[in-house]
Amino acid sequence: LYKTVFEELLKDFDFVKDLDAGETIASAVITITPTGVNHLEAGAPLISGSKVQSRFTKGIIDTEYVVTCQITTSSQKREGCGQLKVQAC
């Protein structure tokens, strides 16, 4: 997945395959590595059914970030991750 420094990108993490029938996501935390000034930033996670969505902004050109979404449900904790690279236009 790619974005430019200017772009604000919405990304979903879908945990539908990880949830049991009737199980819901109670909370979610998004983390990004590496971190620092002007690096990629994530907005507050928005939970909707089996999905967690966040808006990603900023970033440093030619940097590949690991984005992790950790959820807590009524019965388990799960984690999803992906890579997002910031590129020049």
C-alpha positions as MATLAB code, in Angstrom:
seq = 'LYKTVFEELLKDFDFVKDLDAGETIASAVITITPTGVNHLEAGAPLISGSKVQSRFTKGIIDTEYVVTCQITTSSQKREGCGQLKVQAC';
ca = [
       0.000    0.000    0.000;
       1.348    3.445   -0.936;
       0.571    7.086   -0.201;
       2.240   10.449   -0.760;
       3.073   12.888    2.040;
       0.102   15.063    0.970;
      -2.492   12.280    0.888;
      -4.761   11.360    3.777;
      -5.521    7.666    3.388;
      -8.316    5.698    5.092;
      -7.315    2.103    5.862;
      -9.508   -0.690    7.223;
      -8.419   -3.663    9.266;
     -11.092   -6.352    8.953;
     -11.209   -8.982   11.701;
     -14.318  -10.784   10.378;
     -12.428  -14.118   10.142;
     -11.149  -13.750   13.715;
     -14.442  -13.064   15.493;
     -16.874  -15.691   16.739;
     -20.608  -15.315   16.056;
     -21.966  -12.433   18.136;
     -18.500  -11.306   19.260;
     -17.789   -7.582   18.982;
     -14.701   -5.391   19.115;
     -14.599   -3.460   22.397;
     -11.443   -1.426   21.771;
      -8.678   -0.915   19.226;
      -5.180    0.569   19.237;
      -3.184    1.537   16.122;
       0.616    1.714   16.301;
       3.165    2.650   13.643;
       6.896    1.995   13.384;
       9.150    3.831   12.873;
       7.986    6.902   14.798;
       9.227   10.479   15.131;
       8.797   13.999   13.858;
       7.026   14.135   10.456;
       6.645   10.342   10.332;
       3.358    8.645    9.435;
       0.507    9.384   11.858;
      -2.749    7.500   12.494;
      -6.010    9.090   13.512;
      -8.227    7.705   16.239;
      -9.473    4.208   15.355;
     -13.146    3.930   14.398;
     -14.779    0.569   15.149;
     -17.652   -0.558   12.923;
     -18.727   -4.188   13.214;
     -15.722   -6.391   12.431;
     -13.664   -3.495   11.015;
     -11.344   -0.903   12.504;
     -10.664    2.154   10.339;
      -8.054    4.875   10.736;
      -6.908    7.888    8.700;
      -3.187    7.984    7.905;
      -1.418   11.295    7.305;
       2.094   12.699    6.850;
       5.102   10.421    6.474;
       8.616   10.668    5.101;
       9.256    9.864    1.427;
      10.824    6.439    0.777;
       9.991    5.207    4.274;
       8.155    1.912    4.701;
       6.027    1.794    7.828;
       4.601   -1.178    9.712;
       1.057   -0.407   10.851;
      -0.372   -2.617   13.598;
      -3.969   -2.785   14.817;
      -4.586   -4.526   18.135;
      -8.156   -5.264   19.193;
      -9.777   -6.447   22.381;
     -13.115   -8.242   22.275;
     -15.288   -9.748   24.972;
     -13.264  -12.975   24.840;
      -9.944  -12.465   23.057;
      -7.190  -10.152   21.861;
      -6.185  -10.136   18.190;
      -3.654   -8.305   16.054;
      -3.468   -7.367   12.394;
      -0.633   -5.619   10.593;
       0.379   -4.305    7.226;
       2.921   -2.160    5.452;
       2.437    1.335    4.095;
       5.125    3.085    2.070;
       5.288    6.843    1.560;
       6.432    7.770   -1.946;
       6.930   10.885   -4.032;
       4.099   11.846   -6.349;
];
